[in-house]
PDB file of C-alpha atoms in Angstrom:
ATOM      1  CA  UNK A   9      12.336-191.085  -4.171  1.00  0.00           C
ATOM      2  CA  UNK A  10      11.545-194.865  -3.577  1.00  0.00           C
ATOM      3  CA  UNK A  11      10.097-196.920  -6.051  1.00  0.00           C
ATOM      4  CA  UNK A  12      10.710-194.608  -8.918  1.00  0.00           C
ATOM      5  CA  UNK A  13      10.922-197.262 -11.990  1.00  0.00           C
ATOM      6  CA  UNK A  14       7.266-199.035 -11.056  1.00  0.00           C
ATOM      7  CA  UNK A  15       4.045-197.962 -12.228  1.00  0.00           C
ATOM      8  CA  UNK A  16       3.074-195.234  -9.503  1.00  0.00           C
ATOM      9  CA  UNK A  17       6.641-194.149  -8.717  1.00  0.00           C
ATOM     10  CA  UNK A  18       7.243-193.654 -12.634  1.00  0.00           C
ATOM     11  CA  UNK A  19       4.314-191.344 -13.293  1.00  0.00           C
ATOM     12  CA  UNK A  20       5.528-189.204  -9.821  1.00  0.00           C
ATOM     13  CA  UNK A  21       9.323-189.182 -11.226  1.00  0.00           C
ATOM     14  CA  UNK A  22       7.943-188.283 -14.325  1.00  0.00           C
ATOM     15  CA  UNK A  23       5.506-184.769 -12.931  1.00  0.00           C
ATOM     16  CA  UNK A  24       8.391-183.993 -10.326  1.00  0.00           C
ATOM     17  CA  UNK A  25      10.873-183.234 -13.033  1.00  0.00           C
ATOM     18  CA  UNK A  26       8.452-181.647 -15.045  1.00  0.00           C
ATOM     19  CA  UNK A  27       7.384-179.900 -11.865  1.00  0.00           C
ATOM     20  CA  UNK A  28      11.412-178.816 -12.298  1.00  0.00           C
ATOM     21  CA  UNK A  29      13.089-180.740  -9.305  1.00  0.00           C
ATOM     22  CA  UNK A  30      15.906-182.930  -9.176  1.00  0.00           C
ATOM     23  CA  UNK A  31      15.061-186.121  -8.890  1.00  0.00           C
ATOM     24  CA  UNK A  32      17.212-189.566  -8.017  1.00  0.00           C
ATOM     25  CA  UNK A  33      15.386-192.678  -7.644  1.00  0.00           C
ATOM     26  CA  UNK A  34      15.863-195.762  -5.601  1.00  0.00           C
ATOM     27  CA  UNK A  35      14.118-198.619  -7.121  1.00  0.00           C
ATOM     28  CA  UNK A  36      16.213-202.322  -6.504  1.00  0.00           C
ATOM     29  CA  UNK A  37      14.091-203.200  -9.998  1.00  0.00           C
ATOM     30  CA  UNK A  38      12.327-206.340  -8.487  1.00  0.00           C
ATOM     31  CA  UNK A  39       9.181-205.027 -10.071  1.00  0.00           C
ATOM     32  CA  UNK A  40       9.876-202.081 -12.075  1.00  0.00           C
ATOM     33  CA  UNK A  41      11.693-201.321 -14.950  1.00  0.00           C
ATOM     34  CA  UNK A  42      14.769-199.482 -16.239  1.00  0.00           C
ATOM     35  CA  UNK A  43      13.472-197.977 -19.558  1.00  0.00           C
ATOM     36  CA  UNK A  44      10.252-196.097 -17.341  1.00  0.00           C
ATOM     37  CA  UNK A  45      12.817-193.797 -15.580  1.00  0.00           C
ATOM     38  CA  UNK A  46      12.864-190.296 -17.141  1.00  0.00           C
ATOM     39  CA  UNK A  47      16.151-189.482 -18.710  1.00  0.00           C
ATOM     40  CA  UNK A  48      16.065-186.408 -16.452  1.00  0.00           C
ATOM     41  CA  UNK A  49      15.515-188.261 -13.259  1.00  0.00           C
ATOM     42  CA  UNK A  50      19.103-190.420 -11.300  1.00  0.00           C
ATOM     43  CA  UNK A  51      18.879-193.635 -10.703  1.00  0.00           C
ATOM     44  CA  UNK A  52      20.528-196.099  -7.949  1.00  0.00           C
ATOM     45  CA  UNK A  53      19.845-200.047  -8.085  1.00  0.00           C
ATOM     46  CA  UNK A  54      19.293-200.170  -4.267  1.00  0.00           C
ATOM     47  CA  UNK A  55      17.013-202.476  -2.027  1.00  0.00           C
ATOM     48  CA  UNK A  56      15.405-200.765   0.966  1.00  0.00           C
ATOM     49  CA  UNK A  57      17.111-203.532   2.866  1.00  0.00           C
ATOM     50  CA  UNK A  58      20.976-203.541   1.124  1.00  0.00           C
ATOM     51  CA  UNK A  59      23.831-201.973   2.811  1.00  0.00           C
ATOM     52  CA  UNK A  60      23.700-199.583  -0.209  1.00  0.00           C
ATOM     53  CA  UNK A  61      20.852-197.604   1.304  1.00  0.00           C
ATOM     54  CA  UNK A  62      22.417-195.228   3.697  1.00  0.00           C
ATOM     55  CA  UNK A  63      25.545-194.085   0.929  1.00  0.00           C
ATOM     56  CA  UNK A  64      22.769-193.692  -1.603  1.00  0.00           C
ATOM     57  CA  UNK A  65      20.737-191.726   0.708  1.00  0.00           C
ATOM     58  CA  UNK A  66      24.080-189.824   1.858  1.00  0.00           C
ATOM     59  CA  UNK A  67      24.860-188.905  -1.758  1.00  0.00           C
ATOM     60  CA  UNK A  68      22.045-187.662  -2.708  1.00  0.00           C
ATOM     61  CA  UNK A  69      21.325-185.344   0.458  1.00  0.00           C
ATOM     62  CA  UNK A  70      17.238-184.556  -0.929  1.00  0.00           C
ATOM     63  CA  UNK A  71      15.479-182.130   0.609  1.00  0.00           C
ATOM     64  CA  UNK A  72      12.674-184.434   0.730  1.00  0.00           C
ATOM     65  CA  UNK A  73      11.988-188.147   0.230  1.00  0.00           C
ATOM     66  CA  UNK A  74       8.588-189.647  -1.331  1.00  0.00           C
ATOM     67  CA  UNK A  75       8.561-193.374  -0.428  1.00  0.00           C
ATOM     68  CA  UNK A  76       6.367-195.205  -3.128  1.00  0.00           C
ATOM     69  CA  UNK A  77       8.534-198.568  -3.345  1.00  0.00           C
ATOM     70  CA  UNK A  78       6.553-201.613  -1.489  1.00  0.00           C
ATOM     71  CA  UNK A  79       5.531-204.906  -1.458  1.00  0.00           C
ATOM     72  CA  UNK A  80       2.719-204.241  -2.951  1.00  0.00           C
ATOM     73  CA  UNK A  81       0.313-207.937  -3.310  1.00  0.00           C
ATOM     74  CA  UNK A  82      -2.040-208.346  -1.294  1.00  0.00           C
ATOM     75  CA  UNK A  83      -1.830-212.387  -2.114  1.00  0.00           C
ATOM     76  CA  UNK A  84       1.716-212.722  -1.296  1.00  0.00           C
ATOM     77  CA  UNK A  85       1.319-210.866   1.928  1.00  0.00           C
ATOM     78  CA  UNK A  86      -0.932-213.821   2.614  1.00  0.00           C
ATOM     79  CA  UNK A  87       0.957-216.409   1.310  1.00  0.00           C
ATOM     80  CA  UNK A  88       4.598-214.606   3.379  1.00  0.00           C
ATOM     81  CA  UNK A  89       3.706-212.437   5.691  1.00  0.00           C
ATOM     82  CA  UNK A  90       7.252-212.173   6.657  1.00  0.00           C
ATOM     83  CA  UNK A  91       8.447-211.622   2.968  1.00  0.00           C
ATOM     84  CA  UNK A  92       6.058-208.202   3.050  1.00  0.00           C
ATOM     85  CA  UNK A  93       7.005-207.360   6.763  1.00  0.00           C
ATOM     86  CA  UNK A  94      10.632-206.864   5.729  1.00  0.00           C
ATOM     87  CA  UNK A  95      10.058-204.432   3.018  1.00  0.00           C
ATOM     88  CA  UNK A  96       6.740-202.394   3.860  1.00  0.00           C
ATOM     89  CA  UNK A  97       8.029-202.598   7.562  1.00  0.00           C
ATOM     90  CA  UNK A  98      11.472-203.465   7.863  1.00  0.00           C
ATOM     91  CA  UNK A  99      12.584-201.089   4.676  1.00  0.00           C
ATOM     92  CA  UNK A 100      10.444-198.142   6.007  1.00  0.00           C
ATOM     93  CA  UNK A 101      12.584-197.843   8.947  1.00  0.00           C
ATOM     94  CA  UNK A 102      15.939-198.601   7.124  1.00  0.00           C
ATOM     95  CA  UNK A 103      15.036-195.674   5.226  1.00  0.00           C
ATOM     96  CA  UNK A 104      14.340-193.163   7.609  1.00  0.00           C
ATOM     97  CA  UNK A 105      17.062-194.031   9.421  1.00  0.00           C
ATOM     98  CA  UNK A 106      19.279-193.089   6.734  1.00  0.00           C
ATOM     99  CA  UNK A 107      17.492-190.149   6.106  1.00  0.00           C
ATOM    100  CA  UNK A 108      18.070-189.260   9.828  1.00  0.00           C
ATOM    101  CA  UNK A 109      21.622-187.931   9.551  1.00  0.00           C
ATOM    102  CA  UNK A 110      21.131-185.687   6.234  1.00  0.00           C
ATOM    103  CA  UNK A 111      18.890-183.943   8.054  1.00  0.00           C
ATOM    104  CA  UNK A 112      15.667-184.752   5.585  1.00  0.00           C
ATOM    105  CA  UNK A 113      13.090-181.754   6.503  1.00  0.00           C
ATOM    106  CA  UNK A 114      10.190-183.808   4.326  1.00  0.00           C
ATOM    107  CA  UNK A 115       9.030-187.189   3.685  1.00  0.00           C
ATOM    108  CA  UNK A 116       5.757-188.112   1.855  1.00  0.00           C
ATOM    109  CA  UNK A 117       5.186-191.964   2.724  1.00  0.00           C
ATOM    110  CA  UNK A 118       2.798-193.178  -0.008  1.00  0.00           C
ATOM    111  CA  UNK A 119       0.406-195.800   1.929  1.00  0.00           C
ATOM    112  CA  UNK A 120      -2.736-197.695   0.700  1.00  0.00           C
ATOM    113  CA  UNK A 121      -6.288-196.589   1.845  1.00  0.00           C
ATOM    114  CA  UNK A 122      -8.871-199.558   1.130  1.00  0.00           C
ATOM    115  CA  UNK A 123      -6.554-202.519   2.824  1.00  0.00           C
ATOM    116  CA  UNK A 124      -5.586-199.823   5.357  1.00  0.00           C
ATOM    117  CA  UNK A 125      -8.692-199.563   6.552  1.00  0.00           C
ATOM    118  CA  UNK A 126     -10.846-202.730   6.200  1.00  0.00           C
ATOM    119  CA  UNK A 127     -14.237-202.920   6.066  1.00  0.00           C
ATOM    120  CA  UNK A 128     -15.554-199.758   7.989  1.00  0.00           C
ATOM    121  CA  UNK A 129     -18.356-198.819   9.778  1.00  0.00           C
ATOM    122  CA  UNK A 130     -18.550-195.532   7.161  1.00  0.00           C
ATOM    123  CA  UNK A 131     -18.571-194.660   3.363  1.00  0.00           C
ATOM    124  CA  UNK A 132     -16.757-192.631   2.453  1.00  0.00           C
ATOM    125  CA  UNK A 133     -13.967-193.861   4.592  1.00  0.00           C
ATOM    126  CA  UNK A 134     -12.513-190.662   6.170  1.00  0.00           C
ATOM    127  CA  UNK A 135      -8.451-190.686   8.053  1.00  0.00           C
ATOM    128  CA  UNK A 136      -9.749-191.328  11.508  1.00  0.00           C
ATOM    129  CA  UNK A 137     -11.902-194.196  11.087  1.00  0.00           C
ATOM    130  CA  UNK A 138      -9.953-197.050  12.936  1.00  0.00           C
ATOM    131  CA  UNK A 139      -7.659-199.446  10.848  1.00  0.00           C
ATOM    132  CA  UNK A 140      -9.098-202.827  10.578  1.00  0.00           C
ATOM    133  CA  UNK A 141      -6.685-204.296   7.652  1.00  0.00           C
ATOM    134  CA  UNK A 142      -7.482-207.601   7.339  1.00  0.00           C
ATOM    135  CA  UNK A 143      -4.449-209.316   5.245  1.00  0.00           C
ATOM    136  CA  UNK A 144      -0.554-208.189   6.139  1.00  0.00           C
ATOM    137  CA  UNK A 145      -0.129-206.145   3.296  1.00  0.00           C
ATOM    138  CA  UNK A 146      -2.324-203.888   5.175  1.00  0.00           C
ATOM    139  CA  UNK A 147      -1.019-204.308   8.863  1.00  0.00           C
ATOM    140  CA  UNK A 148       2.108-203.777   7.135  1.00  0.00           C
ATOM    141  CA  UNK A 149       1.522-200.742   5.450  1.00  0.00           C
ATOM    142  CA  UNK A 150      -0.334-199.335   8.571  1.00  0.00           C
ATOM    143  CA  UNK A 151       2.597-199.910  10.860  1.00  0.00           C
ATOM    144  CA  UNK A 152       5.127-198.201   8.201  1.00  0.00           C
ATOM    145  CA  UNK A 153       2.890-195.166   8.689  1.00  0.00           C
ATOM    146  CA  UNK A 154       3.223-195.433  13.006  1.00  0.00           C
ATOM    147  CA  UNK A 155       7.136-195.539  12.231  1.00  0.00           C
ATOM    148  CA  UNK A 156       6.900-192.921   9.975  1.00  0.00           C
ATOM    149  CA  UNK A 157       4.879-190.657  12.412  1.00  0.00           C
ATOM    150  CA  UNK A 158       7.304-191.712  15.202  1.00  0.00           C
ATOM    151  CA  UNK A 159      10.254-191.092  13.282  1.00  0.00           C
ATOM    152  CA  UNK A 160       9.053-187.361  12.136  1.00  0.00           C
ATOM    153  CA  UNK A 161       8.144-186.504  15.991  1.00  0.00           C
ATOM    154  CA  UNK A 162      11.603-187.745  17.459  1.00  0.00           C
ATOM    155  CA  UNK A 163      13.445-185.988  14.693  1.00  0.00           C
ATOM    156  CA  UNK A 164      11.332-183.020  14.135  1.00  0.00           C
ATOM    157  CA  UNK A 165      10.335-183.328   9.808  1.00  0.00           C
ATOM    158  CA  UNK A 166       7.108-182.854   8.409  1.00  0.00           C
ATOM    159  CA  UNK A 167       5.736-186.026   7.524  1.00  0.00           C
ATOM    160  CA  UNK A 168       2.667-186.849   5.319  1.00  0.00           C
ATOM    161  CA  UNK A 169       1.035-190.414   4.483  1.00  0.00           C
ATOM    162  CA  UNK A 170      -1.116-190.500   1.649  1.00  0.00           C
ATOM    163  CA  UNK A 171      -3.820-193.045   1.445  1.00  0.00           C
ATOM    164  CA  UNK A 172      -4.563-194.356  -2.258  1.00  0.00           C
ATOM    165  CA  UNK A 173      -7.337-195.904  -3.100  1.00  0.00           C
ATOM    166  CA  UNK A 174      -7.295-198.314  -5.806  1.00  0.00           C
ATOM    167  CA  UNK A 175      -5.033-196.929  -8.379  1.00  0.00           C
ATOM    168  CA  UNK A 176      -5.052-197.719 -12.034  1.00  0.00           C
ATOM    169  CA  UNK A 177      -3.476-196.465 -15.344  1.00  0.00           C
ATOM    170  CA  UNK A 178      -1.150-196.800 -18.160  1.00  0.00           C
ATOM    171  CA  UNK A 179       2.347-199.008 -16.969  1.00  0.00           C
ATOM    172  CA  UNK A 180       0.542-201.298 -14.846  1.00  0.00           C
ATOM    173  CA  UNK A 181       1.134-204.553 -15.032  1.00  0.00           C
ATOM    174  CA  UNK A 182      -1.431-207.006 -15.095  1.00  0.00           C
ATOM    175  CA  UNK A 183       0.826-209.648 -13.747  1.00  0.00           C
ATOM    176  CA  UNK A 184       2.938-208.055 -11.260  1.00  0.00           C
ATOM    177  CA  UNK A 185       0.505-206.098  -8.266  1.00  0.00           C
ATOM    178  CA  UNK A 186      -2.114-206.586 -10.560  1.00  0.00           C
ATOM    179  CA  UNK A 187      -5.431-204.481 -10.269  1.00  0.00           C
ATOM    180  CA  UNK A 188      -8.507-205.405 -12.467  1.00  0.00           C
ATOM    181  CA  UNK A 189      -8.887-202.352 -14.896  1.00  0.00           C
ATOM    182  CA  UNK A 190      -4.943-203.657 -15.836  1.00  0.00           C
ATOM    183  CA  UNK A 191      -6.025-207.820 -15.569  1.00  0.00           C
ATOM    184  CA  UNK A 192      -9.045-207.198 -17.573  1.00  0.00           C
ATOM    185  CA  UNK A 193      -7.901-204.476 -20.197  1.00  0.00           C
ATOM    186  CA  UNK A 194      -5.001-206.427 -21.217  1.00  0.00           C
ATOM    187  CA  UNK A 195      -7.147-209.677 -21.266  1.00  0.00           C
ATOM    188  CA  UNK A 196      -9.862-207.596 -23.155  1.00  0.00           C
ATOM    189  CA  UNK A 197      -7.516-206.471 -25.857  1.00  0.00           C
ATOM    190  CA  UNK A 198      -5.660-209.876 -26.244  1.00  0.00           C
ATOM    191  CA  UNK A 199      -9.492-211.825 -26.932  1.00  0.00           C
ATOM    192  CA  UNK A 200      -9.025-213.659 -23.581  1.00  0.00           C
ATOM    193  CA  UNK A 201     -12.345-214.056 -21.117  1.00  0.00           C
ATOM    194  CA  UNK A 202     -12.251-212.415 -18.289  1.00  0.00           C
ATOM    195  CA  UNK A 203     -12.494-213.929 -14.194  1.00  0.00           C
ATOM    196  CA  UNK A 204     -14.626-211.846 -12.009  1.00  0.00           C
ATOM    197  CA  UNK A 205     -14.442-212.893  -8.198  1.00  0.00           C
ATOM    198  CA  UNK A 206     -18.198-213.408  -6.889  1.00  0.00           C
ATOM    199  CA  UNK A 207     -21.222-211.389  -8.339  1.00  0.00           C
ATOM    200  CA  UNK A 208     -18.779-208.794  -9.356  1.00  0.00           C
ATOM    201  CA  UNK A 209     -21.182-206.171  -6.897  1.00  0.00           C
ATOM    202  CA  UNK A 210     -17.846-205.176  -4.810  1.00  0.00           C
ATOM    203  CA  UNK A 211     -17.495-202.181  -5.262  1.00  0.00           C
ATOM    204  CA  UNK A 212     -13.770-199.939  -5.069  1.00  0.00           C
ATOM    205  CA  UNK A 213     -12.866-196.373  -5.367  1.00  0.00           C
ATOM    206  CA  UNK A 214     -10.839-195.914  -8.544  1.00  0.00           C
ATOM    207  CA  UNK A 215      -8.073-193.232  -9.248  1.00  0.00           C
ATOM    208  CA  UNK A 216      -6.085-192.610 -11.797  1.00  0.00           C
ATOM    209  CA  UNK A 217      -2.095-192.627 -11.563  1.00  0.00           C
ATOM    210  CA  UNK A 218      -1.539-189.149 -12.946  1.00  0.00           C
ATOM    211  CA  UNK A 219      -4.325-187.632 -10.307  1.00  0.00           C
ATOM    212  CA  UNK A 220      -2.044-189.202  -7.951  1.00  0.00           C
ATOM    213  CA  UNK A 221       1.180-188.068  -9.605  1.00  0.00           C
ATOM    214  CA  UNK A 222      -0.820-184.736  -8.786  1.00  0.00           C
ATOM    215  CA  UNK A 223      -1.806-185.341  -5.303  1.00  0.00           C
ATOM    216  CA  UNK A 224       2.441-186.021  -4.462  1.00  0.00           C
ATOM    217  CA  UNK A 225       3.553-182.948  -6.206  1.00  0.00           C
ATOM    218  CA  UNK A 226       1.161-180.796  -4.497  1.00  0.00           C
ATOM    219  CA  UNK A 227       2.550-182.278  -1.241  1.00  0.00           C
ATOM    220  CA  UNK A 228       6.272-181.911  -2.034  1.00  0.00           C
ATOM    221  CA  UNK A 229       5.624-178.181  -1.948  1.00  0.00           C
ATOM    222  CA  UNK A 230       3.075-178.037   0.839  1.00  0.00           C
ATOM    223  CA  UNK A 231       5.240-178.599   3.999  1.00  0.00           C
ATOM    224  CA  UNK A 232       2.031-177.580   6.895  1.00  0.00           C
ATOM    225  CA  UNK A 233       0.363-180.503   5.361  1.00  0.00           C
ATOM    226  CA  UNK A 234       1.213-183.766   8.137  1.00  0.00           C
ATOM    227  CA  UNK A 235      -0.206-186.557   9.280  1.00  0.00           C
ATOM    228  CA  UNK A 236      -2.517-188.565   6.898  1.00  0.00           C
ATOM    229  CA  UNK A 237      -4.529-187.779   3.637  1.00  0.00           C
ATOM    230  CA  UNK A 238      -6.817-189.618   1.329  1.00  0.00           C
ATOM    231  CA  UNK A 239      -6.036-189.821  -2.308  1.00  0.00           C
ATOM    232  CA  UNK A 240      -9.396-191.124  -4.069  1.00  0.00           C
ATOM    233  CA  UNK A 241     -12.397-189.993  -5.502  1.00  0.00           C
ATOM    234  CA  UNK A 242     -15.298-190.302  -3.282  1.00  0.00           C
ATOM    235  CA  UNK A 243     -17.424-192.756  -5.861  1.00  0.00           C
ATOM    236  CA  UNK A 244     -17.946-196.358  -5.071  1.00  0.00           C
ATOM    237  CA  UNK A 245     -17.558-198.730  -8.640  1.00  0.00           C
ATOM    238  CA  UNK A 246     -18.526-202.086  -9.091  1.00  0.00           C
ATOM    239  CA  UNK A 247     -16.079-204.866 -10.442  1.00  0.00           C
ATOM    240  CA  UNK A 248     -19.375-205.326 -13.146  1.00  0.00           C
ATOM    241  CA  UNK A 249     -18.846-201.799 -14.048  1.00  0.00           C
ATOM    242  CA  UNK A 250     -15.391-201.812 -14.504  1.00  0.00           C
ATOM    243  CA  UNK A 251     -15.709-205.025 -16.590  1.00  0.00           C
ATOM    244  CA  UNK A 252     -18.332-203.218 -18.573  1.00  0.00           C
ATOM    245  CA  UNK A 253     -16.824-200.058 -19.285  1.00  0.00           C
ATOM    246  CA  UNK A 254     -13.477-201.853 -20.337  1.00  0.00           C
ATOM    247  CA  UNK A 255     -15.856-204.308 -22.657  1.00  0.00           C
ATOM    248  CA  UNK A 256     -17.215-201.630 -24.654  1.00  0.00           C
ATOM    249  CA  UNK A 257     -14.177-199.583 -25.321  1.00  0.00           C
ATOM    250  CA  UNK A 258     -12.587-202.750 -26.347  1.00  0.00           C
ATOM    251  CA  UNK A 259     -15.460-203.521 -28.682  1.00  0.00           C
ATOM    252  CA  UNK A 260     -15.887-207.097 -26.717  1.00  0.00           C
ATOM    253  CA  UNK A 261     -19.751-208.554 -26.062  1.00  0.00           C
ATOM    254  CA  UNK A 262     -19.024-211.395 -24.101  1.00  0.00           C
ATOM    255  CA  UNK A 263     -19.724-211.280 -20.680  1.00  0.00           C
ATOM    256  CA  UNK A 264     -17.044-212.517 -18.375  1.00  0.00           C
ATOM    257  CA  UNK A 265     -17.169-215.311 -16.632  1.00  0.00           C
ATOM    258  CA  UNK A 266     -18.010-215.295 -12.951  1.00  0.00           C
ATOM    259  CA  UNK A 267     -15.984-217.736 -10.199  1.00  0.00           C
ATOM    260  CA  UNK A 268     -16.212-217.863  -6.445  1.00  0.00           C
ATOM    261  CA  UNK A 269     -15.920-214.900  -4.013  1.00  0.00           C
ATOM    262  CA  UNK A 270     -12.092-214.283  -2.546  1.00  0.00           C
ATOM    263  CA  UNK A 271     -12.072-215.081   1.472  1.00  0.00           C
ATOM    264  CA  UNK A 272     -12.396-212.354   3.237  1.00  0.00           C
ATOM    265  CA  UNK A 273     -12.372-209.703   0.389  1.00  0.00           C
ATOM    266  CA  UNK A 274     -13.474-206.625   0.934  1.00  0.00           C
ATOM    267  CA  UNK A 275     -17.382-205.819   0.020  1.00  0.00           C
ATOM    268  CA  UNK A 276     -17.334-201.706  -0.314  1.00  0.00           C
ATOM    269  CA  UNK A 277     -14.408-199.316  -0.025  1.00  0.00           C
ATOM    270  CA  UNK A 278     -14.096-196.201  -0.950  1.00  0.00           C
ATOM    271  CA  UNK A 279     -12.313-192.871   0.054  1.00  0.00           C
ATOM    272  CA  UNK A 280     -13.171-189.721   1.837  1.00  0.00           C
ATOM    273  CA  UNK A 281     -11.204-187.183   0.146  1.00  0.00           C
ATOM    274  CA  UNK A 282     -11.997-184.196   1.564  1.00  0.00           C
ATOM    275  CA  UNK A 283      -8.757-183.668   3.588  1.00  0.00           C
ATOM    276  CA  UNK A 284      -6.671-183.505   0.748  1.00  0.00           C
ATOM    277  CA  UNK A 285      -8.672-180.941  -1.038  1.00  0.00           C
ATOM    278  CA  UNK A 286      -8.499-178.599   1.904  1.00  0.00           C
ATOM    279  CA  UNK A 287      -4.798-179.256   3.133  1.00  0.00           C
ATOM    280  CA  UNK A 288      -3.545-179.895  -0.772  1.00  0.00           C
ATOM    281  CA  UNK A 289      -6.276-178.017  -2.934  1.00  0.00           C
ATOM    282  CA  UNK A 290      -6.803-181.378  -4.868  1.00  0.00           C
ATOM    283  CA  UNK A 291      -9.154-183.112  -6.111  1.00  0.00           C
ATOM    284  CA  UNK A 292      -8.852-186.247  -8.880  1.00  0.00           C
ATOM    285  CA  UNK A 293      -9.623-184.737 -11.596  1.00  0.00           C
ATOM    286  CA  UNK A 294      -9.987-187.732 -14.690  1.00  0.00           C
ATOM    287  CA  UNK A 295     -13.672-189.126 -14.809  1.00  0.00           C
ATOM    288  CA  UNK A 296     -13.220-192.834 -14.408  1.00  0.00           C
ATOM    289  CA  UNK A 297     -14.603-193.491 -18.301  1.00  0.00           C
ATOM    290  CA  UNK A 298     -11.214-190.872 -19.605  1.00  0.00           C
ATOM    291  CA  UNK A 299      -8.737-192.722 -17.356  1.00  0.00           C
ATOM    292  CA  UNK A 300     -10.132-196.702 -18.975  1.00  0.00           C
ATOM    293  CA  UNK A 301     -10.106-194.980 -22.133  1.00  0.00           C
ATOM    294  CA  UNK A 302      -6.339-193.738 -21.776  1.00  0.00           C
ATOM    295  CA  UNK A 303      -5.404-197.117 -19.977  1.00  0.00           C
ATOM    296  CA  UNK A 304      -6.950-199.196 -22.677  1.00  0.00           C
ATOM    297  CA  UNK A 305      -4.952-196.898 -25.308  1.00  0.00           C
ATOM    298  CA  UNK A 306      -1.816-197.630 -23.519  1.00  0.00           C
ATOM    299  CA  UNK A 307      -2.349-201.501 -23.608  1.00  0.00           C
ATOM    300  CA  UNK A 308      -2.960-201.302 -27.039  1.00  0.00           C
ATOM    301  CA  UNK A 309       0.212-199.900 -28.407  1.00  0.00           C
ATOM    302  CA  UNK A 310       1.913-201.896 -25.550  1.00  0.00           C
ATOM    303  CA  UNK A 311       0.664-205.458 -27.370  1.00  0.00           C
ATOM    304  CA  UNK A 312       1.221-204.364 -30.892  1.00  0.00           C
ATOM    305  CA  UNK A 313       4.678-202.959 -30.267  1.00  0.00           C
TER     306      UNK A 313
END
């Protein structure tokens, strides 16, 4: 798999072997780290974009591929478009392509929902609504998931994009693709006051990384399953709420501070689900107020370690 040493594509190494698969990761290390792999689990220092790709693809010969690893902020898609374009876009196709002669049967291409999307016309967002992404992160992550449909028809694999919604959880990093449960928590927990964008009434559809670490395994093994799935859980949460929650099981009572609204950021998102359920028979499964509790654990021992 792609992406295997960051904060989604370490919880998914971690269930896969645990599921009892063999599992070699691809992860060039930009963003994630060596010590997250699990000692089970092969690694290869690779960019999607190196000439190392196709060997380490060859070598490996998987049965099937998950592709987590991306250029994942939204801000830097803004600031280089091009930059995000050549590994959401450009590094999708590199590695089909060299999944093309080893005769991969599978690939699970791990795409974003909420900057997918846009703002829609319907809430819950369900698969067909029509894509109006409205930074390139989310043009670019769309695309990846024509090529990937292309690529699967011309060569005959099952292919399956899932959709996250806004994923959060122990191992991310509040400085790297960022997120606000990880921003605030660690902010929280090191007596820092906390920036919320606007009125703090957007509101986001929160999962939690091991409900998604789930949702991948269930697709691994579920091969009829093509096309596009949401990964979410149906519930709308405000940036107030999150703040609040996080507040409380930090034992902080000051209220955070409040700065202007983010151009063009998206007012409501969240995720139909209901396709996954029936095609994957899942569901998330962590109430948001156990998955802050666990994340805020994980933060702590992180700081005083």
């Amino acid at each position: 798999m792609t992406g295997g040493a960051g904060f989604v594509g370490s919880h998914v190494v971690d269930r896969l072997v645990d599921d009892g698969h063999a599992v070699e990761v691809l992860d060039n290390l930009s963003t994630g780290r060596r010590e997250r792999i699990h000692p089970k689990a092969r690694l290869h220092v690779c960019d999607l974009r190196d000439a190392r790709l196709d060997p380490a693809i060859a070598t490996a010969r998987p049965d099937a591929v998950v592709h987590v690893a991306a250029q994942a902020a939204v801000s830097r898609s803004v600031i280089d478009p091009r930059f995000d374009a050549s590994i959401n876009v450009l590094g999708t196709i590199a590695l089909l392509e060299a999944c093309r002669p080893t005769g991969v049967r599978r690939v699970i291409n791990i795409s974003t929902g909420g900057a997918g999307y846009g703002d829609t016309d319907i809430l819950p967002t369900p698969e067909d609504h029509p894509s109006r992404p409205s930074s390139p992160y989310g043009v670019s992550k769309t695309a990846a998931e024509r090529y990937v449909d292309c690529w699967a028809g011309l060569t005959g694999a099952r292919a399956l994009t899932l959709r996250l919604a806004n994923v959060f959880g122990p191992r991310q990093d509040p400085a790297g693709e960022a997120g606000v449960v990880a921003i605030f928590a660690a902010r929280l927990l090191a007596d820092h006051r906390c920036l919320v964008n606007g009125d703090g009434e957007q509101t986001r559809d929160y999962v939690f990384v091991l409900d998604v670490a789930d949702a991948v395994s269930r697709a691994v093994v579920s091969p009829d399953a093509v096309g596009a799935a949401n990964i979410g859980t149906g519930t709308e949460t405000t940036v107030n709420d999150i703040y609040r929650h996080l507040a409380q099981l930090t034992g902080v009572t000051v209220p955070a501070e409040h700065g202007p609204a983010r151009p063009g950021e998206q007012r409501r998102s969240v995720l139909d689900a209901t396709r996954a359920k029936k095609e994957l028979g899942w569901s998330a499964a962590t109430p948001l107020r156990e998955g802050l509790r666990q994340t805020v654990a994980w933060f702590r021992k992180e700081l005083s370690s």
